[in-house]
Short mmCIF file of C-alpha atoms in Angstrom, two decimals:
data_model
loop_
_atom_site.label_atom_id
_atom_site.label_comp_id
_atom_site.label_asym_id
_atom_site.label_seq_id
_atom_site.Cartn_x
_atom_site.Cartn_y
_atom_site.Cartn_z
CA MET A 1 63.77 67.30 8.75
CA THR A 2 63.44 64.04 6.82
CA LYS A 3 62.48 64.34 3.16
CA ILE A 4 60.52 61.43 1.71
CA THR A 5 59.85 61.39 -2.03
CA LEU A 6 57.13 59.25 -3.58
CA VAL A 7 57.71 58.52 -7.27
CA GLY A 8 54.43 57.49 -8.84
CA ALA A 9 52.43 59.18 -6.11
CA GLY A 10 49.35 59.02 -8.33
CA SER A 11 49.01 55.45 -7.05
CA THR A 12 46.82 57.11 -4.46
CA VAL A 13 45.67 54.14 -2.41
CA PHE A 14 49.17 52.77 -2.03
CA ALA A 15 50.53 56.24 -1.26
CA GLN A 16 47.83 56.57 1.40
CA ASN A 17 48.97 53.33 3.04
CA ILE A 18 52.63 54.33 3.03
CA LEU A 19 52.07 57.86 4.31
CA GLY A 20 49.60 56.72 6.96
CA ASP A 21 52.24 54.31 8.27
CA VAL A 22 55.10 56.80 8.12
CA LEU A 23 53.30 59.79 9.62
CA SER A 24 51.81 57.77 12.47
CA ASN A 25 55.31 57.77 13.99
CA PRO A 26 55.72 60.89 16.19
CA GLU A 27 59.45 61.02 15.37
CA LEU A 28 58.56 61.60 11.70
CA ALA A 29 55.84 64.19 12.29
CA ASP A 30 57.88 67.07 10.84
CA SER A 31 58.85 65.23 7.65
CA GLU A 32 58.73 66.78 4.20
CA ILE A 33 56.69 64.72 1.75
CA ALA A 34 57.42 65.27 -1.96
CA LEU A 35 54.90 63.76 -4.36
CA PHE A 36 55.81 63.18 -7.99
CA ASP A 37 53.70 61.83 -10.85
CA ILE A 38 53.21 62.54 -14.54
CA ASP A 39 49.41 62.32 -14.17
CA GLU A 40 48.36 65.74 -12.86
CA GLU A 41 44.83 64.68 -11.90
CA ARG A 42 45.93 61.72 -9.83
CA LEU A 43 48.78 63.74 -8.36
CA SER A 44 46.30 66.41 -7.23
CA THR A 45 44.13 63.80 -5.52
CA SER A 46 47.16 62.34 -3.77
CA GLU A 47 48.17 65.80 -2.56
CA VAL A 48 44.71 66.36 -1.07
CA MET A 49 44.82 62.93 0.52
CA SER A 50 48.27 63.58 2.00
CA ARG A 51 47.22 66.89 3.53
CA ARG A 52 44.15 65.25 5.00
CA ILE A 53 46.30 62.54 6.62
CA GLY A 54 48.40 65.28 8.18
CA SER A 55 45.30 67.06 9.40
CA THR A 56 43.80 63.88 10.85
CA LEU A 57 47.01 63.19 12.75
CA GLY A 58 47.39 66.81 13.88
CA LEU A 59 50.74 67.28 12.15
CA HIS A 60 51.03 71.03 11.95
CA LYS A 61 54.70 71.05 10.88
CA LEU A 62 54.19 68.61 8.03
CA ARG A 63 55.31 69.97 4.66
CA ILE A 64 53.84 68.55 1.45
CA THR A 65 54.83 69.41 -2.11
CA ALA A 66 53.43 67.97 -5.33
CA THR A 67 55.16 68.29 -8.68
CA THR A 68 55.36 66.82 -12.17
CA ASN A 69 59.10 67.61 -12.16
CA ARG A 70 60.92 64.50 -10.99
CA ARG A 71 64.27 66.16 -10.35
CA GLU A 72 62.59 68.76 -8.18
CA ALA A 73 60.98 66.00 -6.12
CA LEU A 74 64.26 64.13 -5.74
CA GLU A 75 66.40 67.13 -4.75
CA GLY A 76 67.74 66.59 -1.22
CA ALA A 77 65.60 63.50 -0.51
CA ASP A 78 66.54 61.08 2.27
CA PHE A 79 64.21 58.31 1.12
CA VAL A 80 62.84 57.69 -2.38
CA ILE A 81 59.90 55.29 -2.68
CA LEU A 82 59.07 53.95 -6.15
CA MET A 83 55.44 52.95 -6.82
CA MET A 84 54.83 53.66 -10.51
CA GLN A 85 53.62 51.51 -13.41
CA ILE A 86 55.32 52.29 -16.73
CA GLY A 87 52.85 52.21 -19.58
CA GLY A 88 49.87 51.93 -17.26
CA TYR A 89 46.99 49.53 -17.66
CA LYS A 90 46.37 50.81 -21.18
CA PRO A 91 48.17 50.27 -23.38
CA ALA A 92 50.98 48.32 -21.70
CA THR A 93 49.28 45.79 -19.45
CA VAL A 94 46.58 45.04 -22.01
CA ILE A 95 49.29 44.40 -24.62
CA ASP A 96 51.11 42.05 -22.23
CA PHE A 97 47.97 39.91 -22.01
CA GLU A 98 46.30 40.20 -25.41
CA ILE A 99 49.22 39.51 -27.76
CA PRO A 100 50.40 36.36 -25.91
CA LYS A 101 46.79 35.19 -25.92
CA GLN A 102 46.88 35.31 -29.73
CA PHE A 103 49.69 32.75 -29.54
CA GLY A 104 47.72 30.55 -27.13
CA LEU A 105 49.67 31.70 -24.07
CA ARG A 106 47.48 32.53 -21.08
CA GLN A 107 48.50 34.39 -17.91
CA THR A 108 47.06 35.42 -14.56
CA ILE A 109 48.98 38.48 -13.25
CA ALA A 110 51.89 38.85 -15.72
CA ASP A 111 53.99 41.23 -13.63
CA THR A 112 56.78 39.05 -12.23
CA LEU A 113 57.87 36.31 -14.60
CA GLY A 114 56.50 34.89 -17.83
CA ILE A 115 56.30 36.88 -21.03
CA GLY A 116 54.35 39.64 -19.27
CA GLY A 117 56.95 39.95 -16.53
CA ILE A 118 59.77 40.09 -19.08
CA PHE A 119 58.20 42.95 -21.00
CA ARG A 120 57.17 44.83 -17.88
CA ALA A 121 60.83 44.67 -16.85
CA LEU A 122 62.00 45.89 -20.24
CA ARG A 123 59.66 48.90 -19.96
CA THR A 124 60.51 49.67 -16.36
CA ILE A 125 64.24 49.08 -15.92
CA PRO A 126 65.33 52.04 -18.10
CA VAL A 127 63.09 54.41 -16.12
CA VAL A 128 64.35 53.14 -12.76
CA LEU A 129 67.95 53.48 -13.94
CA ASP A 130 67.21 57.10 -14.95
CA ILE A 131 65.89 57.71 -11.43
CA ALA A 132 69.00 56.10 -9.96
CA ARG A 133 71.22 58.41 -12.00
CA ASP A 134 69.22 61.42 -10.83
CA MET A 135 69.53 60.25 -7.23
CA GLU A 136 73.30 59.93 -7.47
CA GLU A 137 73.38 63.58 -8.53
CA LEU A 138 70.57 65.11 -6.45
CA CYS A 139 70.39 62.96 -3.29
CA PRO A 140 73.41 60.64 -3.27
CA ASP A 141 72.90 59.50 0.32
CA ALA A 142 69.22 58.64 -0.10
CA LEU A 143 67.83 55.11 0.11
CA MET A 144 65.84 53.91 -2.88
CA MET A 145 62.91 51.75 -1.72
CA ASN A 146 61.39 49.99 -4.70
CA TYR A 147 57.86 48.56 -4.66
CA VAL A 148 57.67 48.23 -8.46
CA ASN A 149 57.38 44.84 -10.18
CA PRO A 150 59.01 42.79 -11.50
CA MET A 151 60.88 43.25 -8.24
CA ALA A 152 63.72 40.79 -8.72
CA MET A 153 64.62 41.92 -12.24
CA ILE A 154 64.55 45.61 -11.33
CA SER A 155 66.60 44.98 -8.19
CA TRP A 156 69.15 42.98 -10.18
CA ALA A 157 69.51 45.73 -12.79
CA VAL A 158 69.77 48.63 -10.34
CA GLN A 159 72.39 46.95 -8.20
CA GLU A 160 74.34 45.88 -11.29
CA LYS A 161 74.49 49.40 -12.73
CA HIS A 162 74.53 51.43 -9.51
CA PRO A 163 76.31 49.30 -6.89
CA ASN A 164 76.97 52.27 -4.60
CA LEU A 165 73.34 53.42 -4.46
CA ALA A 166 71.60 52.50 -1.21
CA TYR A 167 68.77 50.22 -2.34
CA VAL A 168 66.18 47.77 -1.11
CA GLY A 169 63.25 46.15 -2.91
CA LEU A 170 60.09 45.76 -0.83
CA CYS A 171 57.02 43.57 -1.09
CA HIS A 172 54.22 42.48 1.24
CA SER A 173 53.99 38.83 0.19
CA VAL A 174 55.91 37.39 3.15
CA GLN A 175 53.96 39.11 5.90
CA GLU A 176 50.61 38.78 4.12
CA THR A 177 51.08 35.06 3.53
CA ALA A 178 52.11 34.56 7.16
CA GLY A 179 48.88 36.25 8.23
CA HIS A 180 46.90 34.17 5.75
CA LEU A 181 48.33 30.90 7.06
CA ALA A 182 47.58 31.95 10.62
CA GLU A 183 43.94 32.43 9.61
CA VAL A 184 43.85 29.07 7.83
CA LEU A 185 45.08 27.41 11.04
CA ASN A 186 42.83 29.58 13.25
CA GLU A 187 45.88 30.94 15.07
CA ASP A 188 46.86 34.42 16.25
CA ILE A 189 49.65 35.73 14.02
CA SER A 190 51.18 37.53 17.02
CA THR A 191 52.09 34.12 18.50
CA ILE A 192 53.79 32.84 15.34
CA ASP A 193 57.46 33.05 14.38
CA TYR A 194 58.53 32.42 10.82
CA THR A 195 61.54 32.59 8.55
CA SER A 196 61.42 32.91 4.79
CA ALA A 197 64.07 33.07 2.09
CA GLY A 198 64.34 32.92 -1.68
CA ILE A 199 63.62 35.40 -4.44
CA ASN A 200 60.70 37.79 -4.56
CA HIS A 201 57.41 35.92 -5.13
CA VAL A 202 59.29 32.61 -5.06
CA ALA A 203 60.45 32.55 -1.45
CA PHE A 204 59.45 29.74 0.90
CA PHE A 205 58.91 29.52 4.66
CA SER A 206 61.68 27.42 6.20
CA LYS A 207 60.09 27.85 9.63
CA PHE A 208 56.49 28.42 10.70
CA GLU A 209 56.11 27.94 14.45
CA LYS A 210 53.77 28.83 17.29
CA ARG A 211 55.09 30.07 20.64
CA LEU A 212 53.34 28.22 23.46
CA ALA A 213 52.61 29.52 26.96
CA ASP A 214 55.21 27.25 28.56
CA GLY A 215 57.98 28.64 26.37
CA THR A 216 58.12 25.73 23.96
CA ARG A 217 57.32 25.92 20.27
CA GLU A 218 55.01 23.97 18.00
CA ASP A 219 56.01 23.37 14.40
CA LEU A 220 52.90 24.26 12.39
CA TYR A 221 54.06 22.64 9.16
CA PRO A 222 52.52 19.23 10.00
CA ARG A 223 49.09 20.85 10.25
CA LEU A 224 49.58 22.69 6.94
CA LYS A 225 50.75 19.50 5.23
CA ALA A 226 47.75 17.61 6.59
CA ILE A 227 45.47 20.16 4.93
CA ALA A 228 47.33 19.70 1.64
CA GLU A 229 47.26 15.89 1.79
CA ALA A 230 43.54 15.87 2.63
CA GLY A 231 42.77 18.08 -0.37
CA LYS A 232 41.20 20.70 1.91
CA ALA A 233 43.09 23.77 0.74
CA PRO A 234 40.98 26.93 1.02
CA ASP A 235 39.35 28.27 -2.13
CA GLY A 236 41.72 30.47 -4.07
CA ASP A 237 44.80 28.76 -2.66
CA LYS A 238 44.79 25.36 -4.32
CA VAL A 239 48.03 25.98 -6.20
CA ARG A 240 50.16 26.79 -3.18
CA PHE A 241 48.90 23.87 -1.14
CA GLU A 242 49.67 21.57 -4.06
CA VAL A 243 53.19 23.04 -4.20
CA LEU A 244 53.47 22.37 -0.46
CA ARG A 245 52.37 18.77 -1.04
CA GLN A 246 54.93 18.28 -3.81
CA LEU A 247 57.92 20.27 -2.56
CA GLY A 248 57.42 20.24 1.21
CA TYR A 249 57.41 24.00 1.80
CA PHE A 250 54.90 26.85 1.47
CA VAL A 251 55.59 29.63 -1.03
CA THR A 252 55.04 33.24 -0.03
CA GLU A 253 53.27 34.60 -3.12
CA SER A 254 49.62 33.97 -3.96
CA SER A 255 48.32 31.00 -5.90
CA GLU A 256 47.28 33.16 -8.85
CA HIS A 257 50.82 34.53 -9.11
CA PHE A 258 52.61 31.23 -8.63
CA SER A 259 50.45 29.37 -11.14
CA GLU A 260 52.24 31.14 -14.02
CA TYR A 261 55.79 30.72 -12.67
CA THR A 262 55.92 27.00 -13.52
CA PRO A 263 54.82 24.71 -16.39
CA TRP A 264 52.46 22.78 -14.10
CA PHE A 265 49.14 24.57 -13.81
CA ILE A 266 48.29 26.48 -17.02
CA LYS A 267 48.31 24.35 -20.16
CA ARG A 268 46.40 24.60 -23.42
CA GLY A 269 43.78 21.89 -23.65
CA ARG A 270 43.96 21.18 -19.91
CA THR A 271 40.95 23.02 -18.57
CA ASP A 272 40.81 20.26 -15.96
CA LEU A 273 43.95 21.71 -14.34
CA VAL A 274 42.69 25.28 -14.50
CA ASP A 275 39.41 24.18 -12.91
CA ARG A 276 40.94 21.84 -10.32
CA PHE A 277 43.45 24.41 -9.07
CA GLN A 278 41.08 27.38 -9.53
CA VAL A 279 43.56 29.31 -11.69
CA PRO A 280 42.05 32.75 -12.46
CA LEU A 281 43.17 33.45 -16.03
CA ASP A 282 43.39 37.17 -16.92
CA GLU A 283 43.02 38.01 -13.22
CA TYR A 284 45.08 41.20 -13.37
CA ILE A 285 42.97 42.51 -16.23
CA ARG A 286 39.85 41.98 -14.09
CA ARG A 287 41.45 43.75 -11.11
CA CYS A 288 42.54 46.72 -13.20
CA GLU A 289 39.11 47.12 -14.76
CA GLU A 290 37.55 46.98 -11.31
CA GLN A 291 39.93 49.59 -9.90
CA ILE A 292 39.36 51.91 -12.85
CA ALA A 293 35.60 51.61 -12.40
CA GLU A 294 35.96 52.48 -8.70
CA TRP A 295 38.42 55.37 -9.17
CA GLU A 296 35.98 58.25 -9.50
CA VAL A 297 34.07 57.17 -6.38
CA LEU A 298 37.33 56.82 -4.47
CA LYS A 299 38.58 60.17 -5.74
CA ASP A 300 35.43 61.93 -4.51
CA GLU A 301 35.72 60.24 -1.12
CA LEU A 302 39.36 61.23 -0.67
CA GLU A 303 38.73 64.82 -1.68
CA ASP A 304 35.55 65.26 0.39
CA GLU A 305 36.65 67.33 3.38
CA SER A 306 33.33 66.66 5.13
CA ARG A 307 34.10 62.94 5.42
CA PRO A 308 36.54 61.76 8.10
CA LEU A 309 39.68 60.20 6.67
CA GLU A 310 40.71 57.20 8.73
CA VAL A 311 44.43 56.53 9.09
CA GLU A 312 45.06 52.83 9.51
CA LYS A 313 48.42 51.11 9.67
CA SER A 314 49.25 48.66 6.89
CA ASN A 315 51.77 45.81 6.89
CA GLU A 316 54.19 47.50 4.47
CA TYR A 317 57.84 47.79 5.53
CA ALA A 318 58.62 51.33 4.32
CA ALA A 319 57.67 53.08 7.55
CA ALA A 320 59.69 50.68 9.70
CA ILE A 321 62.75 51.26 7.53
CA ILE A 322 62.46 55.04 7.69
CA HIS A 323 61.77 54.96 11.42
CA GLY A 324 64.72 52.65 12.05
CA MET A 325 67.19 54.66 10.01
CA VAL A 326 66.07 58.00 11.47
CA THR A 327 65.76 56.98 15.13
CA GLY A 328 68.17 54.04 15.39
CA THR A 329 65.41 51.70 16.55
CA ASN A 330 65.98 48.16 15.29
CA HIS A 331 63.36 46.65 12.98
CA LEU A 332 63.23 43.32 11.15
CA ILE A 333 61.99 43.37 7.56
CA TYR A 334 62.21 41.21 4.45
CA GLY A 335 64.13 42.96 1.70
CA ASN A 336 65.32 42.29 -1.82
CA LEU A 337 69.05 42.81 -2.24
CA ARG A 338 71.98 41.50 -4.28
CA ASN A 339 72.73 37.95 -3.16
CA ASN A 340 76.51 38.07 -2.65
CA GLY A 341 76.43 34.77 -0.75
CA LEU A 342 73.31 35.41 1.33
CA ILE A 343 71.77 32.26 -0.20
CA THR A 344 74.69 30.05 -1.16
CA ASN A 345 72.96 27.86 -3.75
CA LEU A 346 71.63 30.78 -5.83
CA PRO A 347 73.66 33.01 -8.21
CA ASN A 348 75.64 35.74 -6.47
CA ASP A 349 74.42 38.44 -8.86
CA ALA A 350 70.74 37.61 -8.37
CA ALA A 351 68.42 39.65 -6.18
CA VAL A 352 67.27 37.58 -3.21
CA GLU A 353 64.60 38.19 -0.59
CA VAL A 354 65.89 37.59 2.93
CA PRO A 355 65.30 38.85 6.48
CA CYS A 356 67.15 42.10 7.23
CA HIS A 357 67.85 44.19 10.30
CA VAL A 358 67.33 47.93 9.95
CA ASP A 359 68.70 50.73 12.16
CA ARG A 360 70.86 53.83 11.71
CA ASN A 361 73.32 51.68 9.78
CA GLY A 362 70.74 51.02 7.07
CA ILE A 363 69.63 47.68 5.64
CA GLN A 364 71.64 44.76 7.02
CA PRO A 365 70.69 41.45 5.37
CA ILE A 366 70.97 38.18 7.29
CA ARG A 367 72.94 35.36 5.67
CA VAL A 368 70.65 32.38 5.17
CA GLY A 369 73.04 29.76 3.79
CA SER A 370 71.58 27.16 1.46
CA VAL A 371 67.89 26.53 0.84
CA PRO A 372 66.53 23.01 0.17
CA PRO A 373 67.73 21.86 -3.28
CA GLN A 374 64.27 21.40 -4.78
CA LEU A 375 63.40 25.00 -3.83
CA ALA A 376 66.68 26.33 -5.19
CA ALA A 377 65.94 24.51 -8.46
CA VAL A 378 62.55 26.22 -8.79
CA MET A 379 64.18 29.56 -7.99
CA ARG A 380 66.86 29.00 -10.63
CA TRP A 381 64.10 28.67 -13.21
CA GLN A 382 63.35 32.26 -12.30
CA THR A 383 66.92 33.55 -12.03
CA ASN A 384 67.73 32.22 -15.50
CA VAL A 385 64.95 34.35 -16.97
CA GLN A 386 65.82 37.31 -14.77
CA GLU A 387 69.49 37.26 -15.74
CA LEU A 388 68.73 37.24 -19.47
CA THR A 389 66.05 39.93 -19.19
CA VAL A 390 68.45 42.18 -17.28
CA ALA A 391 71.13 41.46 -19.89
CA ALA A 392 68.70 42.55 -22.63
CA ALA A 393 67.83 45.73 -20.73
CA LEU A 394 71.46 46.66 -20.05
CA THR A 395 72.97 45.76 -23.42
CA GLY A 396 70.10 46.47 -25.82
CA ARG A 397 70.51 43.03 -27.38
CA ARG A 398 67.28 41.78 -28.90
CA ASP A 399 68.43 38.16 -28.89
CA HIS A 400 68.57 38.18 -25.08
CA ILE A 401 64.84 38.95 -25.05
CA TYR A 402 64.32 35.79 -27.11
CA HIS A 403 66.62 33.85 -24.78
CA ALA A 404 64.78 35.00 -21.67
CA ALA A 405 61.40 34.02 -23.12
CA MET A 406 62.72 30.66 -24.34
CA LEU A 407 63.88 29.80 -20.82
CA ASP A 408 60.69 30.94 -19.10
CA PRO A 409 59.12 27.70 -17.83
CA HIS A 410 55.51 28.52 -18.72
CA THR A 411 56.27 30.06 -22.12
CA ALA A 412 58.62 27.22 -23.06
CA ALA A 413 56.00 24.63 -22.12
CA GLU A 414 53.48 26.14 -24.54
CA LEU A 415 55.40 27.50 -27.54
CA ALA A 416 58.13 26.33 -29.92
CA PRO A 417 61.32 28.43 -30.23
CA ASP A 418 60.27 30.15 -33.49
CA GLU A 419 56.84 30.93 -32.03
CA ILE A 420 58.53 32.49 -29.01
CA ARG A 421 60.63 34.73 -31.26
CA GLN A 422 57.53 35.75 -33.21
CA LEU A 423 55.72 36.55 -29.95
CA CYS A 424 58.61 38.69 -28.71
CA ASP A 425 58.78 40.55 -32.01
CA ALA A 426 55.04 41.24 -31.86
CA LEU A 427 55.32 42.55 -28.31
CA ILE A 428 58.30 44.75 -29.13
CA GLU A 429 56.40 46.30 -32.02
CA ALA A 430 53.20 46.75 -30.00
CA HIS A 431 54.96 48.47 -27.08
CA GLY A 432 56.59 50.96 -29.44
CA ASN A 433 58.13 53.92 -27.62
CA TYR A 434 57.62 52.36 -24.21
CA LEU A 435 60.70 50.27 -25.04
CA PRO A 436 64.16 51.43 -26.05
CA SER A 437 65.50 50.21 -29.38
CA TYR A 438 67.14 46.79 -29.54
CA HIS A 439 69.76 45.55 -31.98
#
């Protein structure tokens, strides 16, 4: 019997997607699902939802446990899936937006890079490292599958401190962007082959091709570039098509995310840029408020036994990984792992996102070689910040928080060094016990 533990299982919608994918595989029908969360109400809803998925699929041998005791949930696990948010929307996410705004620094999502990404990492890395230590004691052979942002910083820290722990960071940006581009070109994604490489949220497609009936292939990049040059990028995706026009390649994370990873699109006094590129400032705040407003309705729907619960497959990689490692079937995924030469013009210690084979032997990353130099340069903007944030998290040195923020491209473009230090100090104070002490 395979034991799958969900840490942060109160993220009910995401847990529903993962479990629907996993349990749709007949070979995993007798799995044990352990749900852990510190929020008892959300955990209860997720337990009901999980049992209803099992009932819908006719899985009579399925075993489900729900607990607020993390060690109990981890005991004997084969796979541990992380999906939590440390500090929640309130107070942590609100702090990440509101205090920088007082300094004139605006953000869109604030979960990957920028000042918001730095402080989300500082809150989250200690918790993930605690989980890693528990896993080494309670389930040493288990694979940690991390969906928590900021993906690259967390992956870097875990693999630095726990190099023998089986680990992969997972995201849906590559496959979702591939599907999006297929729609933009009015093509069937099932006919398209692509390759992507880089770091999470700043990876680029090196290949985007269509398989033709006669066995030949059509490079679809000329059509994408024509859209960019003509200024006909779809609404909501102006940033990425501009990046394509300037750098020659399409990035795999959304325009709202990417707009805050560079100094190009969000600038004080430049509302013309925000308007031209349709940058949705405070977008994550809006999404969180919307989800909170919808929660009670969703909760009632999930717990209403009289309503059918549809089980639909998502495009997440977790199920393919579990299926491949349990059955030996080969799957191809995109995973975040320590570089170690996978991308030769990025730092070896960094966490990179590359194609990987999965089977009984686990996650086997594919060596990419070098990426185009202009793309590597943009990625090194990110790895500089990531390295210093991880150093702050692992050493407790407050000055490394300042250093990370000073090297962040968006923050550095807006604030002077002393202002950046003042901003960091204000955020450290506001987050209080959600952060460890720094010296």
